[in-house]
mmCIF file of C-alpha atoms in Angstrom:
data_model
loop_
_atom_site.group_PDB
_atom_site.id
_atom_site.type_symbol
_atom_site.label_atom_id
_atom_site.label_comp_id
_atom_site.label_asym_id
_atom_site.label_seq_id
_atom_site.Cartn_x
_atom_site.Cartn_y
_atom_site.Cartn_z
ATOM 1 C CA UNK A 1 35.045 -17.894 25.459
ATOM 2 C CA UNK A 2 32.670 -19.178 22.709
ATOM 3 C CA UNK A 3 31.001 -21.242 25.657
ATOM 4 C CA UNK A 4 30.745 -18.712 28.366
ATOM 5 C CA UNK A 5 29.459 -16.223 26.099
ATOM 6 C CA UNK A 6 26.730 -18.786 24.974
ATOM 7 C CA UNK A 7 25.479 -19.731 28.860
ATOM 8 C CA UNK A 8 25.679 -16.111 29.404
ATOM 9 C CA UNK A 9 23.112 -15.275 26.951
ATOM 10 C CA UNK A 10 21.076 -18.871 27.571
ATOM 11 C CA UNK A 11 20.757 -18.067 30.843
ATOM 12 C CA UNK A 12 19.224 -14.777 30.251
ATOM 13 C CA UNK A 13 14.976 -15.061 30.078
ATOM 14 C CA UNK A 14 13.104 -13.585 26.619
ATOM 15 C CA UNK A 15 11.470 -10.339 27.258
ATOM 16 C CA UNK A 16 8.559 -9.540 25.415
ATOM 17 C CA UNK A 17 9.197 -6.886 23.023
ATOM 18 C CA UNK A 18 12.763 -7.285 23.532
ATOM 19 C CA UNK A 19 14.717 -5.384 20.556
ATOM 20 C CA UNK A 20 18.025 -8.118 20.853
ATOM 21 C CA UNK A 21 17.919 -11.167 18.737
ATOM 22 C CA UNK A 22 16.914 -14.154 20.995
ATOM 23 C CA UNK A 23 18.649 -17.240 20.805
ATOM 24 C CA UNK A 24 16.751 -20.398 20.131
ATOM 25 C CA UNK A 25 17.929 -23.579 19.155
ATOM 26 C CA UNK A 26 17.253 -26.838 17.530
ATOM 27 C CA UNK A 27 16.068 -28.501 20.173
ATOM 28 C CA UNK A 28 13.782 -25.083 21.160
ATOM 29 C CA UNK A 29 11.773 -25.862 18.241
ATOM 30 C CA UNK A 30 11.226 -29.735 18.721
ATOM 31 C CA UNK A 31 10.314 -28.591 22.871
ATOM 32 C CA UNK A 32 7.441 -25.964 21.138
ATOM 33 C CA UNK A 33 6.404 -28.864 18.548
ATOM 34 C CA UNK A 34 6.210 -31.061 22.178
ATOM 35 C CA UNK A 35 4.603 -28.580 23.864
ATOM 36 C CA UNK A 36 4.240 -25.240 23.822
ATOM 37 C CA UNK A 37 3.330 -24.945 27.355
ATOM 38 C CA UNK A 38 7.149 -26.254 28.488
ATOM 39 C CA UNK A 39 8.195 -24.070 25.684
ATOM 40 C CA UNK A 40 7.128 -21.034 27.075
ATOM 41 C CA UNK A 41 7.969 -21.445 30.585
ATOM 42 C CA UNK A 42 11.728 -22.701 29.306
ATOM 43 C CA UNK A 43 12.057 -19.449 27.363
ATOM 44 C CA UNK A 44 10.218 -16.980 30.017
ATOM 45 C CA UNK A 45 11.043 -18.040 33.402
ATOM 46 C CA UNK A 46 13.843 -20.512 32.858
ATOM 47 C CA UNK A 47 11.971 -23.567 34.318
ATOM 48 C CA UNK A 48 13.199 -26.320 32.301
ATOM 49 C CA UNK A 49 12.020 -29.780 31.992
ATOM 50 C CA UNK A 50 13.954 -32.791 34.087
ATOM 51 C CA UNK A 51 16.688 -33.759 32.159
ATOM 52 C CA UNK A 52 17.613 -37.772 31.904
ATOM 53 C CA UNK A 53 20.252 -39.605 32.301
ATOM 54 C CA UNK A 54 23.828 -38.209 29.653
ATOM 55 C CA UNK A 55 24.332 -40.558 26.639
ATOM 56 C CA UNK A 56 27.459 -41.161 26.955
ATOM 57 C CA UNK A 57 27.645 -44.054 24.606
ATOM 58 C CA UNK A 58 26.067 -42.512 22.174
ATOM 59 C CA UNK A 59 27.891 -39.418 22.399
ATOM 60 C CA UNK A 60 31.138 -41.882 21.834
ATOM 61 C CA UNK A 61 29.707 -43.311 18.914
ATOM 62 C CA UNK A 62 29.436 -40.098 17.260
ATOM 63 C CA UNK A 63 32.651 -38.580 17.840
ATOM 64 C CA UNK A 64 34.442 -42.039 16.937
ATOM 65 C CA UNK A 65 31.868 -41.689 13.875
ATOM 66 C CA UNK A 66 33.408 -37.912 12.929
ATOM 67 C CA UNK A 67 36.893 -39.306 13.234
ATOM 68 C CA UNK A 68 36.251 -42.056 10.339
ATOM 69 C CA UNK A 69 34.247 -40.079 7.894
ATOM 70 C CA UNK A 70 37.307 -37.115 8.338
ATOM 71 C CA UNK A 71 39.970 -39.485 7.285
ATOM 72 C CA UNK A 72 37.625 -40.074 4.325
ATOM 73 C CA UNK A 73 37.345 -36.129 3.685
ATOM 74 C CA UNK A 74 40.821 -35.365 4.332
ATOM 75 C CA UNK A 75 41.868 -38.330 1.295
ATOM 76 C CA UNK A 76 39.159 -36.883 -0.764
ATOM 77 C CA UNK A 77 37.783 -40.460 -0.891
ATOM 78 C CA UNK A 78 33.739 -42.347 -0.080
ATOM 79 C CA UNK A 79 33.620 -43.980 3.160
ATOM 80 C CA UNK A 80 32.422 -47.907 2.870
ATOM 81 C CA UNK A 81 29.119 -47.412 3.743
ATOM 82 C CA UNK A 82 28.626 -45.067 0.960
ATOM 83 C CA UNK A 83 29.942 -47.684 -1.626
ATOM 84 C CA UNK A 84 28.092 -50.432 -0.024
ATOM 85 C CA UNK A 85 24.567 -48.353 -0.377
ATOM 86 C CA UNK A 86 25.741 -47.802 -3.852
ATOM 87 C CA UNK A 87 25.957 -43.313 -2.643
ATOM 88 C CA UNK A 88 27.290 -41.026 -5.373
ATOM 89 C CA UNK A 89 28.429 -39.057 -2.572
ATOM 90 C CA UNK A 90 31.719 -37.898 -0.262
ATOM 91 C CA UNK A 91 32.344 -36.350 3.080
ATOM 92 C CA UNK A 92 31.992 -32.706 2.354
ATOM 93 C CA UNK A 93 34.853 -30.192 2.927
ATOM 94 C CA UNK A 94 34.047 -27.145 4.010
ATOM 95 C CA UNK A 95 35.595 -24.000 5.942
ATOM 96 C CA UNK A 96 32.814 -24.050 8.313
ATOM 97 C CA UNK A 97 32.194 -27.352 9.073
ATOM 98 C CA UNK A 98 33.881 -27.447 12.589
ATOM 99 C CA UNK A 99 32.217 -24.497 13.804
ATOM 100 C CA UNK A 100 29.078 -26.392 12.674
ATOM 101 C CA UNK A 101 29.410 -29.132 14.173
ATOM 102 C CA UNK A 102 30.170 -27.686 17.741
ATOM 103 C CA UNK A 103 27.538 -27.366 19.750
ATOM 104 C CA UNK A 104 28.026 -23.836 20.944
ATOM 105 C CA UNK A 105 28.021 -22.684 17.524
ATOM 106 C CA UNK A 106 26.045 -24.736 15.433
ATOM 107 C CA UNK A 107 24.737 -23.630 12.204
ATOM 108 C CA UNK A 108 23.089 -20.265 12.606
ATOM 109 C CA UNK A 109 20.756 -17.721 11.118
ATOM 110 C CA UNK A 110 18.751 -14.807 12.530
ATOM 111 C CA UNK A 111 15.428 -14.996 11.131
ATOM 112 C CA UNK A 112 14.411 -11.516 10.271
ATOM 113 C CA UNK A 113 10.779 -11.782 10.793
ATOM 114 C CA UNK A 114 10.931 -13.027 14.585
ATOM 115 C CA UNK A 115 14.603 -11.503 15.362
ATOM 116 C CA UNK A 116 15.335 -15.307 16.341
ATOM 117 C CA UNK A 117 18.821 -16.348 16.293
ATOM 118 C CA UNK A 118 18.716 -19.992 15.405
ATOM 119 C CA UNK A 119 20.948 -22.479 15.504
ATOM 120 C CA UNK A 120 21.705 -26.107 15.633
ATOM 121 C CA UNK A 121 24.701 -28.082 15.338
ATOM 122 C CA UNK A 122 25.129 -30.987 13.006
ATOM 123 C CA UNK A 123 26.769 -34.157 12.989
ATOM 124 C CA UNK A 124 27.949 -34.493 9.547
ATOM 125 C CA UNK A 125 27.699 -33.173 5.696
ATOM 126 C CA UNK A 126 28.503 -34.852 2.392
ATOM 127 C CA UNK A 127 28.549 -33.527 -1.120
ATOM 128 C CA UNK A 128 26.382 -35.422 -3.763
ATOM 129 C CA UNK A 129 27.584 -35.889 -7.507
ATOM 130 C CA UNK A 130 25.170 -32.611 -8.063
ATOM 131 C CA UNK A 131 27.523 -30.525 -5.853
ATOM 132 C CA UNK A 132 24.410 -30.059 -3.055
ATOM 133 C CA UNK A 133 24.776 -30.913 0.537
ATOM 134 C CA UNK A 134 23.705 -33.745 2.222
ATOM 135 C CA UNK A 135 22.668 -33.703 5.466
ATOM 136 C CA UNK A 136 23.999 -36.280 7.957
ATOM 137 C CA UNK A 137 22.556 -37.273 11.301
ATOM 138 C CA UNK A 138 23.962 -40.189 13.808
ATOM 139 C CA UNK A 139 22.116 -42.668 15.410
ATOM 140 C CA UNK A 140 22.909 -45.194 17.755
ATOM 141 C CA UNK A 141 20.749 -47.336 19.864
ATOM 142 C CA UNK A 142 20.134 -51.447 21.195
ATOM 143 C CA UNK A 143 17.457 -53.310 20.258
ATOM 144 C CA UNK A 144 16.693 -56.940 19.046
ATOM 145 C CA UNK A 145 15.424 -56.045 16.058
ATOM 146 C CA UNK A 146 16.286 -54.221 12.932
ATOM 147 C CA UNK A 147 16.244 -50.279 13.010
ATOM 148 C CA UNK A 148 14.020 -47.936 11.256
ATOM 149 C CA UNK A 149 12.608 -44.625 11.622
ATOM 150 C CA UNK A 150 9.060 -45.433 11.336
ATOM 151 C CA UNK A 151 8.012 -45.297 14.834
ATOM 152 C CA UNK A 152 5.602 -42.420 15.531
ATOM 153 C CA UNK A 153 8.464 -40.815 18.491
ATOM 154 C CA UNK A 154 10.771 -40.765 15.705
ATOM 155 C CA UNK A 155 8.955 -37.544 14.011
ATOM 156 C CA UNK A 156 11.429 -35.891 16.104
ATOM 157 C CA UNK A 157 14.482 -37.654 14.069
ATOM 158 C CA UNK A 158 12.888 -36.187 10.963
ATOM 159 C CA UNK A 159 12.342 -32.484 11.880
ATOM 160 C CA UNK A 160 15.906 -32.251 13.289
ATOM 161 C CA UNK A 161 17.185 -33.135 9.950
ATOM 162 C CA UNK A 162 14.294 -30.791 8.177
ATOM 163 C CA UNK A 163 15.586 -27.868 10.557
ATOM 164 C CA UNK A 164 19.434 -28.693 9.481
ATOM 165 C CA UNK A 165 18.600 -28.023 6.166
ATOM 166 C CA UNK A 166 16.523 -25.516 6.988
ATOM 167 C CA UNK A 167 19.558 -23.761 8.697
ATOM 168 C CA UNK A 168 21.910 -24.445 5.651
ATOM 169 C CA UNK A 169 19.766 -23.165 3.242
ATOM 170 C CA UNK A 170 20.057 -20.062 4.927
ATOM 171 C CA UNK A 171 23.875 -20.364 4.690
ATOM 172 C CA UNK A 172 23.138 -19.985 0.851
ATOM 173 C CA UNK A 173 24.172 -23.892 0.643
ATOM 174 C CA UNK A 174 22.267 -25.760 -2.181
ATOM 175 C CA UNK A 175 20.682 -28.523 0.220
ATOM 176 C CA UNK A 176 19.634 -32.158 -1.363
ATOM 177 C CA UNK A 177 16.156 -32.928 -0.117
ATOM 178 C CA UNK A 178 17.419 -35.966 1.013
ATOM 179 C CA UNK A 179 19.112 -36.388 4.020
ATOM 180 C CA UNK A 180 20.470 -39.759 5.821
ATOM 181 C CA UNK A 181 20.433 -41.699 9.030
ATOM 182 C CA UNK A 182 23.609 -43.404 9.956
ATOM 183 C CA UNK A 183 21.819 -45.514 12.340
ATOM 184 C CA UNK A 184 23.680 -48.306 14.515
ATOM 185 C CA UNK A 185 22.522 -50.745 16.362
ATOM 186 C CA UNK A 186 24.344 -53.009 19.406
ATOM 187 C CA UNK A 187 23.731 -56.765 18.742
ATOM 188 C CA UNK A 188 22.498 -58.868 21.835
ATOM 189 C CA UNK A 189 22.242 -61.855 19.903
ATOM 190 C CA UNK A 190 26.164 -62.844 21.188
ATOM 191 C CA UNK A 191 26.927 -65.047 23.660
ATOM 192 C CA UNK A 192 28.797 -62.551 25.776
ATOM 193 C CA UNK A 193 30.088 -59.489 26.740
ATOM 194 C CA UNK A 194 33.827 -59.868 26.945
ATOM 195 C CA UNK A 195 34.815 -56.401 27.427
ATOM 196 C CA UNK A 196 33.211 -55.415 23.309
ATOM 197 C CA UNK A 197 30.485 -54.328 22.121
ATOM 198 C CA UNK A 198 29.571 -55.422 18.615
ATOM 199 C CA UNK A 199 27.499 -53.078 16.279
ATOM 200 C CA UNK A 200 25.216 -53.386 12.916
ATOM 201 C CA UNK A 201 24.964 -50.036 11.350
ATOM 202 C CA UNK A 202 22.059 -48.875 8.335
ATOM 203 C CA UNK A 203 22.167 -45.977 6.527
ATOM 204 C CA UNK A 204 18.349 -44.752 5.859
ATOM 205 C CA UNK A 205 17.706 -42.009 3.610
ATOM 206 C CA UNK A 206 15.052 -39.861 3.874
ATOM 207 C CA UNK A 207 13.493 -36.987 2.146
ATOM 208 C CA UNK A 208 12.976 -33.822 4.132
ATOM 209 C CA UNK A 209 10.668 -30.825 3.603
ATOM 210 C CA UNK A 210 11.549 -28.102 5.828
ATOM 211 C CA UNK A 211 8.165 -26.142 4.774
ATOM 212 C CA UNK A 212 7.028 -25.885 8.349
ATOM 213 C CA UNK A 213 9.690 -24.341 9.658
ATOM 214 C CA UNK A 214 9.385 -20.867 9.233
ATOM 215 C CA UNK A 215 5.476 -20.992 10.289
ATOM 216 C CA UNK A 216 6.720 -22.920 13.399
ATOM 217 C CA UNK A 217 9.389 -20.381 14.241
ATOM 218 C CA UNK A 218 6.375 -17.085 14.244
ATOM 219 C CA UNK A 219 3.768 -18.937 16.293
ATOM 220 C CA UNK A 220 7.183 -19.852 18.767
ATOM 221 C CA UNK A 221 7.340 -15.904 18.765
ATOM 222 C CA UNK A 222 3.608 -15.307 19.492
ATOM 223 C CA UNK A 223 3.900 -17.952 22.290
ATOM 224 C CA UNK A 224 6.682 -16.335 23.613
ATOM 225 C CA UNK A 225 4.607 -12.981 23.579
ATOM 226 C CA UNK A 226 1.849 -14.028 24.828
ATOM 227 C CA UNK A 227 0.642 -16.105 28.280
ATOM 228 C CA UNK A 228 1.424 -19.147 29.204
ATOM 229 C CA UNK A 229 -0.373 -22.009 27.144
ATOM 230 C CA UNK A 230 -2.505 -24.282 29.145
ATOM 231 C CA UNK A 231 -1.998 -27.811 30.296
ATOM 232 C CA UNK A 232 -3.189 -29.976 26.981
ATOM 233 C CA UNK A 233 -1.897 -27.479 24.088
ATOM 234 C CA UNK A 234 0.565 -30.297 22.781
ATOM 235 C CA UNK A 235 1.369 -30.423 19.108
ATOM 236 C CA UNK A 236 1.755 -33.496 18.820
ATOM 237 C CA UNK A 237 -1.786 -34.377 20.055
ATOM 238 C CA UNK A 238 -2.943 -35.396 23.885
ATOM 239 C CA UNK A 239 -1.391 -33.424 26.725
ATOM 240 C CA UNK A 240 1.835 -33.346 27.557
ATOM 241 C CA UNK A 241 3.272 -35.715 30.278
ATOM 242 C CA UNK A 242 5.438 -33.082 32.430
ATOM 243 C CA UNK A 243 2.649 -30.847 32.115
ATOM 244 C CA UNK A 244 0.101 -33.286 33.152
ATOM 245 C CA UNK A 245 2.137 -34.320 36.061
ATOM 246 C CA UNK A 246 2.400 -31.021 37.522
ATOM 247 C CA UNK A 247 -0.611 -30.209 37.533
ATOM 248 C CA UNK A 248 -2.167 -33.903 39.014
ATOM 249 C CA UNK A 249 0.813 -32.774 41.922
ATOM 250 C CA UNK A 250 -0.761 -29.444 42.258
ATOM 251 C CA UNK A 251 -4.202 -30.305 42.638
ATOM 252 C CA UNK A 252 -3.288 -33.238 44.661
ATOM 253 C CA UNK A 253 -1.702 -30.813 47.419
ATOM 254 C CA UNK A 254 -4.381 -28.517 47.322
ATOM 255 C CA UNK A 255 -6.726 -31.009 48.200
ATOM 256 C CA UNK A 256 -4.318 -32.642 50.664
ATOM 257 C CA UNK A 257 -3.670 -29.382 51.947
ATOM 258 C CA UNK A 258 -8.042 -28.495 52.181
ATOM 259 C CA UNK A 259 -8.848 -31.852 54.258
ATOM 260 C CA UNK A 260 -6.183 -30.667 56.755
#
């Protein structure tokens, strides 16, 4: 029921001036920081950007992930990778945590000032020796060398985290400003595949400010009040490729359609 209810209202257009709390999600807010352009016309008319390809491996990795750091929480004891990085820190237990972890649910809030119902749905939560929460995102990828997140795409790793604890702060959780990256990586330095993958996995911490959030959520709401953006209103600098793409296929009927 929890999912139909959620596709019911997803698949329901924002009204301007609309008096019921509009859902918006994690991902919402990285598609505005993108562009606001695809933002508005995935909130207003429901035209959403391709989709690629389903993860499927990566969506394995995480739920094989949740299943060893919950034997961990349910023995009250630090999973390896926290005693190898030399973390004071265990899996945290929590009442909510399932419904916080499921993607229909998520972690939510309604932000008063916008009448935004956010949400997002995390991957995992530990307790540091301070009692705060420590937010927990997986990663999983192959490449021949060693993982970071320092590449400039990867902004978009570090304001999911920020919005996480962003989200739990408004649960009235005491957050830890640092957050960490289990991040695996598939080797292709073996000689084969035999039927096995074999993985290398880094935890990276890293130290989130979730300042921008609430500024990012009211110019979201004046977007979605307003007109559409035009083509080149990125925030992240340069136009955006869907955008840019439509519009080259626009113009390049029209003129197709002129010499005829």
């Amino acid at each position: 029921m929890a999912g139909n209810s959620y596709w019911k209202q997803r698949s329901q257009p924002y009204q301007p001036g609309q008096a019921e709390p509009f859902k918006i999600s994690r991902s919402k807010i990285e598609l505005f920081m993108q562009c606001p352009r695809c933002f508005w016309l995935d909130v207003r008319l429901k035209i959403t950007r391709p989709s690629g390809p389903p993860f499927n491996i990566n969506k394995t990795i995480d739920e094989l992930y949740k299943k060893e750091f919950d034997r961990h929480r349910a023995t009250k004891t630090p999973h390896p990778i926290m005693i190898d990085n030399q973390i004071k820190a265990m899996p945290m237990q929590h009442e909510n945590l399932e419904q916080w972890r499921h993607n229909f649910t998520g972690v939510t809030t309604l932000h008063k000032p916008t009448n935004l119902h956010v949400f997002g749905a995390i991957d995992d939560l530990w307790v540091d020796e301070e009692g705060k929460a420590v937010v927990v995102d997986y990663k999983a990828t192959s490449k021949d060398k060693e993982v970071s997140i320092d590449s400039e795409w990867q902004i978009s790793y570090k304001r999911q985290l920020e919005v996480y604890q962003w989200l739990l702060r408004q649960n009235d959780l005491e957050v830890s400003d640092v957050g960490y990256f289990v991040y695996t990586n598939a080797r292709m330095d073996l000689d084969g595949f035999n039927d096995r993958l074999e993985f290398r996995t880094k935890l990276i911490p890293y130290k989130g400010n979730d300042s921008w959030v609430e500024p990012t959520l009211k110019k979201m709401k004046d977007c979605m009040e307003g007109d559409m953006p035009a083509v080149g209103s990125a925030a992240m600098g340069g136009e955006c490729d869907f955008c840019t793409y439509a519009r080259s296929r626009t113009e390049l009927t029209l003129s197709h359609l002129k010499k005829k």
